[in-house]
């Protein structure tokens, strides 16, 4: 199979071999088809995560990784439960250093043994997704939600239920928010 020299697409990613790093940057385009299995627990059930990364030697024993990430999924609108696309697109820039040179709590720095033959992107990618995933997903900012009595989606259905309280929309929110 013919492949372009330094833009391989692989299906078993997150671990990237570092052979050749001292001769120049390593670039990879990766797709995670099962992010929940490959990255551990995530804030949303992402269907897939696309990554572009560039790895370069940053010092004698440090490695800098810059990446672009796009993650997609479909989840229920928080108000009306309609299937709604959710997306995280972000750029990141982290350092890998030998464990002895990683200060606990230092942001954007990950441990990597000086002689390691590969590095694992799972940690930084998982962190990016947790930081940037939306706390909730709504089909639109104006979504009127559902009728709390009959469950009609009020954006495209109407119903004859009498309003059960002062503002049925707030009750619908409370019902959904649990
Ligand atoms: Zn909605
Ligand atoms: Zn109703």
GROMACS .gro file of N, CA and C and ligand atoms in nm:
model
  536
    1UNK      N    1   0.084  -0.119   0.000
    1UNK     CA    2   0.000   0.000   0.000
    1UNK      C    3   0.088   0.124   0.000
    2UNK      N    4   0.058   0.215  -0.089
    2UNK     CA    5   0.139   0.336  -0.100
    2UNK      C    6   0.090   0.441  -0.002
    3UNK      N    7   0.183   0.503   0.067
    3UNK     CA    8   0.144   0.605   0.163
    3UNK      C    9   0.230   0.728   0.143
    4UNK      N   10   0.169   0.844   0.163
    4UNK     CA   11   0.250   0.966   0.158
    4UNK      C   12   0.347   0.962   0.275
    5UNK      N   13   0.464   1.016   0.252
    5UNK     CA   14   0.576   0.987   0.339
    5UNK      C   15   0.554   1.020   0.486
    6UNK      N   16   0.500   1.138   0.517
    6UNK     CA   17   0.491   1.171   0.659
    6UNK      C   18   0.349   1.215   0.699
    7UNK      N   19   0.248   1.169   0.630
    7UNK     CA   20   0.111   1.202   0.667
    7UNK      C   21   0.028   1.074   0.675
    8UNK      N   22   0.078   0.979   0.747
    8UNK     CA   23   0.009   0.850   0.758
    8UNK      C   24  -0.124   0.864   0.831
    9UNK      N   25  -0.224   0.794   0.784
    9UNK     CA   26  -0.349   0.784   0.858
    9UNK      C   27  -0.355   0.644   0.916
   10UNK      N   28  -0.363   0.634   1.047
   10UNK     CA   29  -0.365   0.503   1.111
   10UNK      C   30  -0.493   0.490   1.193
   11UNK      N   31  -0.532   0.367   1.219
   11UNK     CA   32  -0.656   0.347   1.293
   11UNK      C   33  -0.629   0.301   1.436
   12UNK      N   34  -0.505   0.272   1.471
   12UNK     CA   35  -0.470   0.230   1.607
   12UNK      C   36  -0.376   0.333   1.667
   13UNK      N   37  -0.426   0.454   1.693
   13UNK     CA   38  -0.332   0.562   1.719
   13UNK      C   39  -0.304   0.586   1.867
   14UNK      N   40  -0.293   0.704   1.904
   14UNK     CA   41  -0.252   0.770   2.029
   14UNK      C   42  -0.106   0.743   2.065
   15UNK      N   43  -0.052   0.624   2.029
   15UNK     CA   44   0.091   0.601   2.054
   15UNK      C   45   0.166   0.626   1.923
   16UNK      N   46   0.266   0.713   1.932
   16UNK     CA   47   0.341   0.750   1.812
   16UNK      C   48   0.489   0.720   1.833
   17UNK      N   49   0.546   0.643   1.741
   17UNK     CA   50   0.688   0.611   1.748
   17UNK      C   51   0.772   0.735   1.723
   18UNK      N   52   0.886   0.741   1.792
   18UNK     CA   53   0.970   0.860   1.784
   18UNK      C   54   1.096   0.838   1.700
   19UNK      N   55   1.102   0.727   1.631
   19UNK     CA   56   1.220   0.703   1.546
   19UNK      C   57   1.231   0.817   1.445
   20UNK      N   58   1.350   0.871   1.432
   20UNK     CA   59   1.371   0.978   1.334
   20UNK      C   60   1.349   1.117   1.390
   21UNK      N   61   1.308   1.126   1.517
   21UNK     CA   62   1.278   1.258   1.575
   21UNK      C   63   1.399   1.350   1.576
   22UNK      N   64   1.519   1.291   1.594
   22UNK     CA   65   1.639   1.375   1.599
   22UNK      C   66   1.677   1.429   1.461
   23UNK      N   67   1.617   1.369   1.356
   23UNK     CA   68   1.645   1.419   1.220
   23UNK      C   69   1.545   1.526   1.177
   24UNK      N   70   1.434   1.539   1.248
   24UNK     CA   71   1.337   1.642   1.211
   24UNK      C   72   1.200   1.611   1.267
   25UNK      N   73   1.108   1.707   1.255
   25UNK     CA   74   0.974   1.689   1.314
   25UNK      C   75   0.900   1.571   1.253
   26UNK      N   76   0.815   1.511   1.333
   26UNK     CA   77   0.728   1.403   1.289
   26UNK      C   78   0.587   1.460   1.281
   27UNK      N   79   0.521   1.442   1.166
   27UNK     CA   80   0.383   1.488   1.152
   27UNK      C   81   0.293   1.368   1.133
   28UNK      N   82   0.177   1.371   1.198
   28UNK     CA   83   0.082   1.261   1.183
   28UNK      C   84  -0.061   1.314   1.176
   29UNK      N   85  -0.142   1.247   1.098
   29UNK     CA   86  -0.286   1.271   1.097
   29UNK      C   87  -0.351   1.143   1.149
   30UNK      N   88  -0.428   1.156   1.255
   30UNK     CA   89  -0.484   1.039   1.322
   30UNK      C   90  -0.635   1.051   1.333
   31UNK      N   91  -0.700   0.937   1.333
   31UNK     CA   92  -0.843   0.936   1.362
   31UNK      C   93  -0.871   0.830   1.467
   32UNK      N   94  -0.933   0.872   1.576
   32UNK     CA   95  -0.974   0.777   1.680
   32UNK      C   96  -1.120   0.741   1.653
   33UNK      N   97  -1.143   0.615   1.615
   33UNK     CA   98  -1.278   0.572   1.578
   33UNK      C   99  -1.359   0.530   1.700
   34UNK      N  100  -1.291   0.503   1.811
   34UNK     CA  101  -1.362   0.462   1.933
   34UNK      C  102  -1.302   0.538   2.051
   35UNK      N  103  -1.325   0.670   2.054
   35UNK     CA  104  -1.256   0.754   2.153
   35UNK      C  105  -1.277   0.707   2.296
   36UNK      N  106  -1.398   0.658   2.327
   36UNK     CA  107  -1.425   0.614   2.464
   36UNK      C  108  -1.335   0.498   2.506
   37UNK      N  109  -1.299   0.412   2.411
   37UNK     CA  110  -1.210   0.300   2.443
   37UNK      C  111  -1.064   0.344   2.441
   38UNK      N  112  -1.033   0.434   2.348
   38UNK     CA  113  -0.892   0.469   2.328
   38UNK      C  114  -0.844   0.577   2.425
   39UNK      N  115  -0.937   0.655   2.482
   39UNK     CA  116  -0.896   0.767   2.566
   39UNK      C  117  -0.944   0.755   2.710
   40UNK      N  118  -1.030   0.659   2.740
   40UNK     CA  119  -1.087   0.654   2.875
   40UNK      C  120  -1.209   0.743   2.886
   41UNK      N  121  -1.252   0.767   3.009
   41UNK     CA  122  -1.378   0.838   3.028
   41UNK      C  123  -1.374   0.979   2.969
   42UNK      N  124  -1.481   1.015   2.895
   42UNK     CA  125  -1.489   1.145   2.830
   42UNK      C  126  -1.618   1.215   2.871
   43UNK      N  127  -1.621   1.348   2.859
   43UNK     CA  128  -1.741   1.422   2.902
   43UNK      C  129  -1.862   1.397   2.813
   44UNK      N  130  -1.840   1.366   2.685
   44UNK     CA  131  -1.949   1.333   2.592
   44UNK      C  132  -1.908   1.206   2.518
   45UNK      N  133  -2.009   1.133   2.468
   45UNK     CA  134  -1.979   1.010   2.394
   45UNK      C  135  -1.940   1.046   2.251
   46UNK      N  136  -1.816   1.090   2.233
   46UNK     CA  137  -1.772   1.131   2.100
   46UNK      C  138  -1.769   1.012   2.005
   47UNK      N  139  -1.817   1.036   1.881
   47UNK     CA  140  -1.817   0.929   1.780
   47UNK      C  141  -1.678   0.909   1.724
   48UNK      N  142  -1.607   1.019   1.708
   48UNK     CA  143  -1.470   1.007   1.660
   48UNK      C  144  -1.394   1.136   1.692
   49UNK      N  145  -1.262   1.122   1.691
   49UNK     CA  146  -1.175   1.236   1.716
   49UNK      C  147  -1.069   1.238   1.606
   50UNK      N  148  -1.060   1.349   1.536
   50UNK     CA  149  -0.956   1.365   1.435
   50UNK      C  150  -0.844   1.451   1.491
   51UNK      N  151  -0.721   1.409   1.465
   51UNK     CA  152  -0.605   1.478   1.520
   51UNK      C  153  -0.502   1.506   1.411
   52UNK      N  154  -0.444   1.623   1.418
   52UNK     CA  155  -0.323   1.651   1.340
   52UNK      C  156  -0.218   1.690   1.442
   53UNK      N  157  -0.105   1.622   1.439
   53UNK     CA  158  -0.002   1.654   1.537
   53UNK      C  159   0.134   1.675   1.471
   54UNK      N  160   0.213   1.758   1.535
   54UNK     CA  161   0.352   1.777   1.495
   54UNK      C  162   0.437   1.760   1.621
   55UNK      N  163   0.535   1.669   1.611
   55UNK     CA  164   0.619   1.637   1.725
   55UNK      C  165   0.761   1.680   1.690
   56UNK      N  166   0.822   1.758   1.779
   56UNK     CA  167   0.960   1.796   1.751
   56UNK      C  168   1.043   1.797   1.879
   57UNK      N  169   1.171   1.775   1.864
   57UNK     CA  170   1.265   1.780   1.975
   57UNK      C  171   1.272   1.925   2.022
   58UNK      N  172   1.253   1.947   2.152
   58UNK     CA  173   1.250   2.085   2.203
   58UNK      C  174   1.375   2.117   2.283
   59UNK      N  175   1.442   2.016   2.332
   59UNK     CA  176   1.566   2.036   2.407
   59UNK      C  177   1.632   1.898   2.406
   60UNK      N  178   1.739   1.880   2.481
   60UNK     CA  179   1.809   1.752   2.479
   60UNK      C  180   1.716   1.636   2.512
   61UNK      N  181   1.630   1.656   2.613
   61UNK     CA  182   1.544   1.545   2.654
   61UNK      C  183   1.396   1.584   2.659
   62UNK      N  184   1.360   1.692   2.594
   62UNK     CA  185   1.220   1.734   2.590
   62UNK      C  186   1.162   1.720   2.450
   63UNK      N  187   1.032   1.698   2.444
   63UNK     CA  188   0.964   1.684   2.315
   63UNK      C  189   0.842   1.776   2.318
   64UNK      N  190   0.827   1.855   2.214
   64UNK     CA  191   0.711   1.944   2.205
   64UNK      C  192   0.610   1.885   2.107
   65UNK      N  193   0.484   1.884   2.146
   65UNK     CA  194   0.378   1.832   2.059
   65UNK      C  195   0.273   1.941   2.041
   66UNK      N  196   0.254   1.979   1.915
   66UNK     CA  197   0.146   2.072   1.884
   66UNK      C  198   0.041   1.996   1.805
   67UNK      N  199  -0.084   2.023   1.835
   67UNK     CA  200  -0.189   1.947   1.768
   67UNK      C  201  -0.314   2.028   1.744
   68UNK      N  202  -0.393   1.977   1.653
   68UNK     CA  203  -0.526   2.030   1.627
   68UNK      C  204  -0.620   1.913   1.641
   69UNK      N  205  -0.733   1.936   1.704
   69UNK     CA  206  -0.824   1.828   1.738
   69UNK      C  207  -0.965   1.866   1.697
   70UNK      N  208  -1.038   1.773   1.638
   70UNK     CA  209  -1.180   1.795   1.608
   70UNK      C  210  -1.255   1.670   1.651
   71UNK      N  211  -1.349   1.688   1.744
   71UNK     CA  212  -1.426   1.575   1.797
   71UNK      C  213  -1.573   1.602   1.774
   72UNK      N  214  -1.646   1.497   1.735
   72UNK     CA  215  -1.787   1.515   1.702
   72UNK      C  216  -1.873   1.410   1.768
   73UNK      N  217  -1.994   1.449   1.795
   73UNK     CA  218  -2.091   1.351   1.845
   73UNK      C  219  -2.232   1.406   1.825
   74UNK      N  220  -2.331   1.323   1.847
   74UNK     CA  221  -2.470   1.365   1.847
   74UNK      C  222  -2.528   1.328   1.983
   75UNK      N  223  -2.583   1.427   2.052
   75UNK     CA  224  -2.642   1.400   2.183
   75UNK      C  225  -2.780   1.464   2.188
   76UNK      N  226  -2.856   1.430   2.290
   76UNK     CA  227  -2.991   1.485   2.304
   76UNK      C  228  -2.984   1.630   2.351
   77UNK      N  229  -3.063   1.716   2.285
   77UNK     CA  230  -3.078   1.854   2.334
   77UNK      C  231  -3.125   1.847   2.479
   78UNK      N  232  -3.062   1.929   2.561
   78UNK     CA  233  -3.092   1.928   2.703
   78UNK      C  234  -3.238   1.968   2.732
   79UNK      N  235  -3.297   2.048   2.642
   79UNK     CA  236  -3.433   2.096   2.669
   79UNK      C  237  -3.539   2.010   2.601
   80UNK      N  238  -3.519   1.973   2.473
   80UNK     CA  239  -3.628   1.906   2.400
   80UNK      C  240  -3.589   1.763   2.362
   81UNK      N  241  -3.468   1.722   2.389
   81UNK     CA  242  -3.418   1.586   2.363
   81UNK      C  243  -3.399   1.554   2.215
   82UNK      N  244  -3.413   1.655   2.127
   82UNK     CA  245  -3.389   1.629   1.984
   82UNK      C  246  -3.240   1.597   1.963
   83UNK      N  247  -3.207   1.501   1.874
   83UNK     CA  248  -3.066   1.474   1.845
   83UNK      C  249  -2.997   1.600   1.794
   84UNK      N  250  -2.884   1.632   1.852
   84UNK     CA  251  -2.818   1.760   1.825
   84UNK      C  252  -2.668   1.736   1.810
   85UNK      N  253  -2.609   1.794   1.705
   85UNK     CA  254  -2.466   1.779   1.684
   85UNK      C  255  -2.388   1.859   1.788
   86UNK      N  256  -2.284   1.801   1.840
   86UNK     CA  257  -2.195   1.872   1.930
   86UNK      C  258  -2.053   1.852   1.879
   87UNK      N  259  -1.972   1.954   1.890
   87UNK     CA  260  -1.839   1.949   1.830
   87UNK      C  261  -1.739   2.021   1.919
   88UNK      N  262  -1.620   1.968   1.926
   88UNK     CA  263  -1.510   2.037   1.993
   88UNK      C  264  -1.398   2.050   1.891
   89UNK      N  265  -1.356   2.172   1.865
   89UNK     CA  266  -1.242   2.195   1.776
   89UNK      C  267  -1.143   2.282   1.852
   90UNK      N  268  -1.022   2.235   1.867
   90UNK     CA  269  -0.928   2.311   1.948
   90UNK      C  270  -0.784   2.283   1.905
   91UNK      N  271  -0.697   2.377   1.934
   91UNK     CA  272  -0.554   2.358   1.908
   91UNK      C  273  -0.482   2.353   2.041
   92UNK      N  274  -0.379   2.270   2.048
   92UNK     CA  275  -0.309   2.254   2.176
   92UNK      C  276  -0.160   2.243   2.152
   93UNK      N  277  -0.086   2.258   2.259
   93UNK     CA  278   0.059   2.270   2.252
   93UNK      C  279   0.114   2.224   2.387
   94UNK      N  280   0.176   2.109   2.391
   94UNK     CA  281   0.221   2.054   2.519
   94UNK      C  282   0.368   2.011   2.510
   95UNK      N  283   0.428   1.992   2.626
   95UNK     CA  284   0.565   1.943   2.635
   95UNK      C  285   0.565   1.806   2.703
   96UNK      N  286   0.652   1.720   2.655
   96UNK     CA  287   0.681   1.595   2.726
   96UNK      C  288   0.824   1.606   2.777
   97UNK      N  289   0.843   1.574   2.908
   97UNK     CA  290   0.977   1.580   2.967
   97UNK      C  291   0.999   1.457   3.053
   98UNK      N  292   1.125   1.425   3.080
   98UNK     CA  293   1.151   1.312   3.171
   98UNK      C  294   1.081   1.338   3.305
   99UNK      N  295   1.031   1.231   3.368
   99UNK     CA  296   0.953   1.246   3.491
   99UNK      C  297   1.021   1.336   3.595
  100UNK      N  298   1.155   1.328   3.607
  100UNK     CA  299   1.225   1.407   3.709
  100UNK      C  300   1.214   1.557   3.681
  101UNK      N  301   1.182   1.593   3.557
  101UNK     CA  302   1.173   1.735   3.522
  101UNK      C  303   1.029   1.782   3.503
  102UNK      N  304   0.935   1.701   3.552
  102UNK     CA  305   0.795   1.743   3.549
  102UNK      C  306   0.756   1.787   3.689
  103UNK      N  307   0.714   1.914   3.700
  103UNK     CA  308   0.671   1.966   3.830
  103UNK      C  309   0.524   1.933   3.848
  104UNK      N  310   0.489   1.872   3.962
  104UNK     CA  311   0.347   1.841   3.982
  104UNK      C  312   0.262   1.967   3.970
  105UNK      N  313   0.152   1.957   3.898
  105UNK     CA  314   0.062   2.070   3.884
  105UNK      C  315   0.096   2.163   3.767
  106UNK      N  316   0.214   2.143   3.705
  106UNK     CA  317   0.252   2.228   3.592
  106UNK      C  318   0.162   2.196   3.472
  107UNK      N  319   0.100   2.298   3.417
  107UNK     CA  320   0.004   2.272   3.308
  107UNK      C  321   0.076   2.247   3.176
  108UNK      N  322   0.019   2.157   3.098
  108UNK     CA  323   0.069   2.135   2.963
  108UNK      C  324   0.201   2.061   2.959
  109UNK      N  325   0.239   1.993   3.066
  109UNK     CA  326   0.364   1.917   3.067
  109UNK      C  327   0.333   1.773   3.107
  110UNK      N  328   0.383   1.681   3.027
  110UNK     CA  329   0.357   1.539   3.049
  110UNK      C  330   0.489   1.465   3.061
  111UNK      N  331   0.485   1.351   3.130
  111UNK     CA  332   0.608   1.276   3.154
  111UNK      C  333   0.638   1.182   3.038
  112UNK      N  334   0.765   1.175   3.003
  112UNK     CA  335   0.811   1.083   2.900
  112UNK      C  336   0.956   1.048   2.932
  113UNK      N  337   0.984   0.920   2.949
  113UNK     CA  338   1.120   0.877   2.977
  113UNK      C  339   1.213   0.925   2.865
  114UNK      N  340   1.334   0.967   2.902
  114UNK     CA  341   1.425   1.025   2.804
  114UNK      C  342   1.454   0.931   2.688
  115UNK      N  343   1.456   0.800   2.717
  115UNK     CA  344   1.491   0.705   2.611
  115UNK      C  345   1.368   0.641   2.546
  116UNK      N  346   1.250   0.693   2.576
  116UNK     CA  347   1.127   0.630   2.526
  116UNK      C  348   1.125   0.625   2.374
  117UNK      N  349   1.079   0.514   2.320
  117UNK     CA  350   1.071   0.498   2.175
  117UNK      C  351   0.941   0.548   2.116
  118UNK      N  352   0.845   0.581   2.204
  118UNK     CA  353   0.718   0.632   2.154
  118UNK      C  354   0.655   0.717   2.263
  119UNK      N  355   0.560   0.802   2.221
  119UNK     CA  356   0.485   0.876   2.322
  119UNK      C  357   0.337   0.853   2.300
  120UNK      N  358   0.262   0.871   2.408
  120UNK     CA  359   0.119   0.844   2.405
  120UNK      C  360   0.043   0.976   2.417
  121UNK      N  361  -0.039   1.005   2.315
  121UNK     CA  362  -0.115   1.130   2.313
  121UNK      C  363  -0.245   1.123   2.391
  122UNK      N  364  -0.278   1.006   2.445
  122UNK     CA  365  -0.410   0.990   2.507
  122UNK      C  366  -0.433   1.092   2.619
  123UNK      N  367  -0.331   1.115   2.702
  123UNK     CA  368  -0.347   1.208   2.814
  123UNK      C  369  -0.379   1.350   2.769
  124UNK      N  370  -0.295   1.410   2.685
  124UNK     CA  371  -0.325   1.546   2.640
  124UNK      C  372  -0.457   1.558   2.564
  125UNK      N  373  -0.489   1.458   2.482
  125UNK     CA  374  -0.613   1.467   2.404
  125UNK      C  375  -0.734   1.457   2.497
  126UNK      N  376  -0.727   1.365   2.592
  126UNK     CA  377  -0.838   1.352   2.688
  126UNK      C  378  -0.856   1.483   2.765
  127UNK      N  379  -0.745   1.543   2.807
  127UNK     CA  380  -0.755   1.668   2.882
  127UNK      C  381  -0.818   1.779   2.797
  128UNK      N  382  -0.778   1.789   2.670
  128UNK     CA  383  -0.838   1.890   2.582
  128UNK      C  384  -0.989   1.871   2.571
  129UNK      N  385  -1.032   1.747   2.559
  129UNK     CA  386  -1.176   1.721   2.545
  129UNK      C  387  -1.251   1.759   2.673
  130UNK      N  388  -1.192   1.728   2.789
  130UNK     CA  389  -1.259   1.765   2.914
  130UNK      C  390  -1.264   1.915   2.931
  131UNK      N  391  -1.160   1.986   2.890
  131UNK     CA  392  -1.157   2.131   2.908
  131UNK      C  393  -1.254   2.200   2.812
  132UNK      N  394  -1.266   2.148   2.689
  132UNK     CA  395  -1.339   2.223   2.586
  132UNK      C  396  -1.478   2.168   2.553
  133UNK      N  397  -1.514   2.053   2.604
  133UNK     CA  398  -1.648   2.000   2.572
  133UNK      C  399  -1.755   2.091   2.632
  134UNK      N  400  -1.864   2.114   2.560
  134UNK     CA  401  -1.971   2.197   2.616
  134UNK      C  402  -2.032   2.130   2.738
  135UNK      N  403  -2.064   2.211   2.840
  135UNK     CA  404  -2.123   2.157   2.963
  135UNK      C  405  -2.263   2.102   2.935
  136UNK      N  406  -2.334   2.162   2.838
  136UNK     CA  407  -2.461   2.106   2.795
  136UNK      C  408  -2.481   2.141   2.649
  137UNK      N  409  -2.571   2.070   2.585
  137UNK     CA  410  -2.593   2.088   2.442
  137UNK      C  411  -2.741   2.121   2.422
  138UNK      N  412  -2.764   2.228   2.345
  138UNK     CA  413  -2.902   2.266   2.313
  138UNK      C  414  -2.915   2.277   2.162
  139UNK      N  415  -3.032   2.236   2.108
  139UNK     CA  416  -3.048   2.237   1.962
  139UNK      C  417  -3.045   2.379   1.910
  140UNK      N  418  -3.090   2.475   1.992
  140UNK     CA  419  -3.073   2.617   1.958
  140UNK      C  420  -3.088   2.696   2.088
  141UNK      N  421  -3.035   2.818   2.086
  141UNK     CA  422  -3.041   2.899   2.207
  141UNK      C  423  -3.186   2.930   2.245
  142UNK      N  424  -3.276   2.925   2.145
  142UNK     CA  425  -3.417   2.959   2.169
  142UNK      C  426  -3.503   2.835   2.188
  143UNK      N  427  -3.444   2.719   2.199
  143UNK     CA  428  -3.524   2.597   2.209
  143UNK      C  429  -3.628   2.610   2.321
  144UNK      N  430  -3.758   2.594   2.288
  144UNK     CA  431  -3.861   2.609   2.391
  144UNK      C  432  -3.881   2.483   2.475
  145UNK      N  433  -3.811   2.376   2.442
  145UNK     CA  434  -3.820   2.256   2.524
  145UNK      C  435  -3.945   2.175   2.496
  146UNK      N  436  -3.988   2.099   2.594
  146UNK     CA  437  -4.103   2.010   2.578
  146UNK      C  438  -4.215   2.053   2.671
  147UNK      N  439  -4.338   2.022   2.629
  147UNK     CA  440  -4.451   2.042   2.719
  147UNK      C  441  -4.434   1.946   2.838
  148UNK      N  442  -4.438   1.996   2.960
  148UNK     CA  443  -4.415   1.909   3.076
  148UNK      C  444  -4.531   1.811   3.099
  149UNK      N  445  -4.648   1.839   3.037
  149UNK     CA  446  -4.761   1.748   3.057
  149UNK      C  447  -4.761   1.634   2.956
  150UNK      N  448  -4.750   1.669   2.826
  150UNK     CA  449  -4.767   1.565   2.723
  150UNK      C  450  -4.638   1.533   2.650
  151UNK      N  451  -4.532   1.609   2.673
  151UNK     CA  452  -4.405   1.578   2.609
  151UNK      C  453  -4.392   1.632   2.467
  152UNK      N  454  -4.491   1.711   2.420
  152UNK     CA  455  -4.479   1.766   2.284
  152UNK      C  456  -4.354   1.853   2.275
  153UNK      N  457  -4.281   1.839   2.162
  153UNK     CA  458  -4.166   1.928   2.139
  153UNK      C  459  -4.219   2.061   2.091
  154UNK      N  460  -4.210   2.164   2.172
  154UNK     CA  461  -4.281   2.288   2.146
  154UNK      C  462  -4.221   2.367   2.029
  155UNK      N  463  -4.103   2.330   1.982
  155UNK     CA  464  -4.045   2.400   1.868
  155UNK      C  465  -4.124   2.370   1.740
  156UNK      N  466  -4.179   2.248   1.727
  156UNK     CA  467  -4.251   2.217   1.603
  156UNK      C  468  -4.385   2.146   1.628
  157UNK      N  469  -4.430   2.143   1.752
  157UNK     CA  470  -4.563   2.087   1.780
  157UNK      C  471  -4.631   2.184   1.876
  158UNK      N  472  -4.765   2.183   1.872
  158UNK     CA  473  -4.835   2.257   1.976
  158UNK      C  474  -4.927   2.158   2.046
  159UNK      N  475  -4.970   2.190   2.164
  159UNK     CA  476  -5.059   2.101   2.237
  159UNK      C  477  -5.160   2.188   2.311
  160UNK      N  478  -5.262   2.126   2.366
  160UNK     CA  479  -5.368   2.201   2.432
  160UNK      C  480  -5.359   2.190   2.583
  161UNK      N  481  -5.247   2.142   2.633
  161UNK     CA  482  -5.237   2.127   2.778
  161UNK      C  483  -5.244   2.265   2.845
  162UNK      N  484  -5.320   2.273   2.956
  162UNK     CA  485  -5.316   2.400   3.030
  162UNK      C  486  -5.180   2.415   3.096
  163UNK      N  487  -5.131   2.537   3.103
  163UNK     CA  488  -5.001   2.557   3.170
  163UNK      C  489  -5.011   2.508   3.315
  164UNK      N  490  -4.927   2.419   3.359
  164UNK     CA  491  -4.936   2.364   3.493
  164UNK      C  492  -4.886   2.458   3.601
  165UNK      N  493  -4.804   2.554   3.562
  165UNK     CA  494  -4.749   2.642   3.665
  165UNK      C  495  -4.734   2.781   3.608
  166UNK      N  496  -4.666   2.867   3.679
  166UNK     CA  497  -4.650   3.004   3.631
  166UNK      C  498  -4.575   3.010   3.498
  167UNK      N  499  -4.475   2.928   3.479
  167UNK     CA  500  -4.403   2.926   3.351
  167UNK      C  501  -4.365   2.784   3.320
  168UNK      N  502  -4.439   2.719   3.230
  168UNK     CA  503  -4.412   2.576   3.202
  168UNK      C  504  -4.271   2.551   3.153
  169UNK      N  505  -4.212   2.653   3.094
  169UNK     CA  506  -4.076   2.629   3.042
  169UNK      C  507  -3.977   2.601   3.154
  170UNK      N  508  -3.993   2.671   3.265
  170UNK     CA  509  -3.900   2.646   3.375
  170UNK      C  510  -3.921   2.507   3.431
  171UNK      N  511  -4.047   2.463   3.435
  171UNK     CA  512  -4.070   2.329   3.488
  171UNK      C  513  -4.008   2.224   3.396
  172UNK      N  514  -4.020   2.250   3.264
  172UNK     CA  515  -3.960   2.155   3.171
  172UNK      C  516  -3.810   2.146   3.195
  173UNK      N  517  -3.749   2.259   3.218
  173UNK     CA  518  -3.605   2.259   3.244
  173UNK      C  519  -3.572   2.181   3.370
  174UNK      N  520  -3.652   2.202   3.473
  174UNK     CA  521  -3.624   2.132   3.598
  174UNK      C  522  -3.641   1.981   3.580
  175UNK      N  523  -3.746   1.944   3.506
  175UNK     CA  524  -3.768   1.801   3.482
  175UNK      C  525  -3.647   1.739   3.413
  176UNK      N  526  -3.595   1.811   3.312
  176UNK     CA  527  -3.484   1.756   3.234
  176UNK      C  528  -3.355   1.760   3.314
  177UNK      N  529  -3.339   1.867   3.392
  177UNK     CA  530  -3.214   1.883   3.466
  177UNK      C  531  -3.199   1.779   3.575
  178UNK      N  532  -3.310   1.725   3.622
  178UNK     CA  533  -3.307   1.621   3.725
  178UNK      C  534  -3.238   1.669   3.850
  179LIG    ZN1  535  -3.405   2.153   2.170
  180LIG    ZN1  536  -4.885   1.931   2.617
   0.00000   0.00000   0.00000
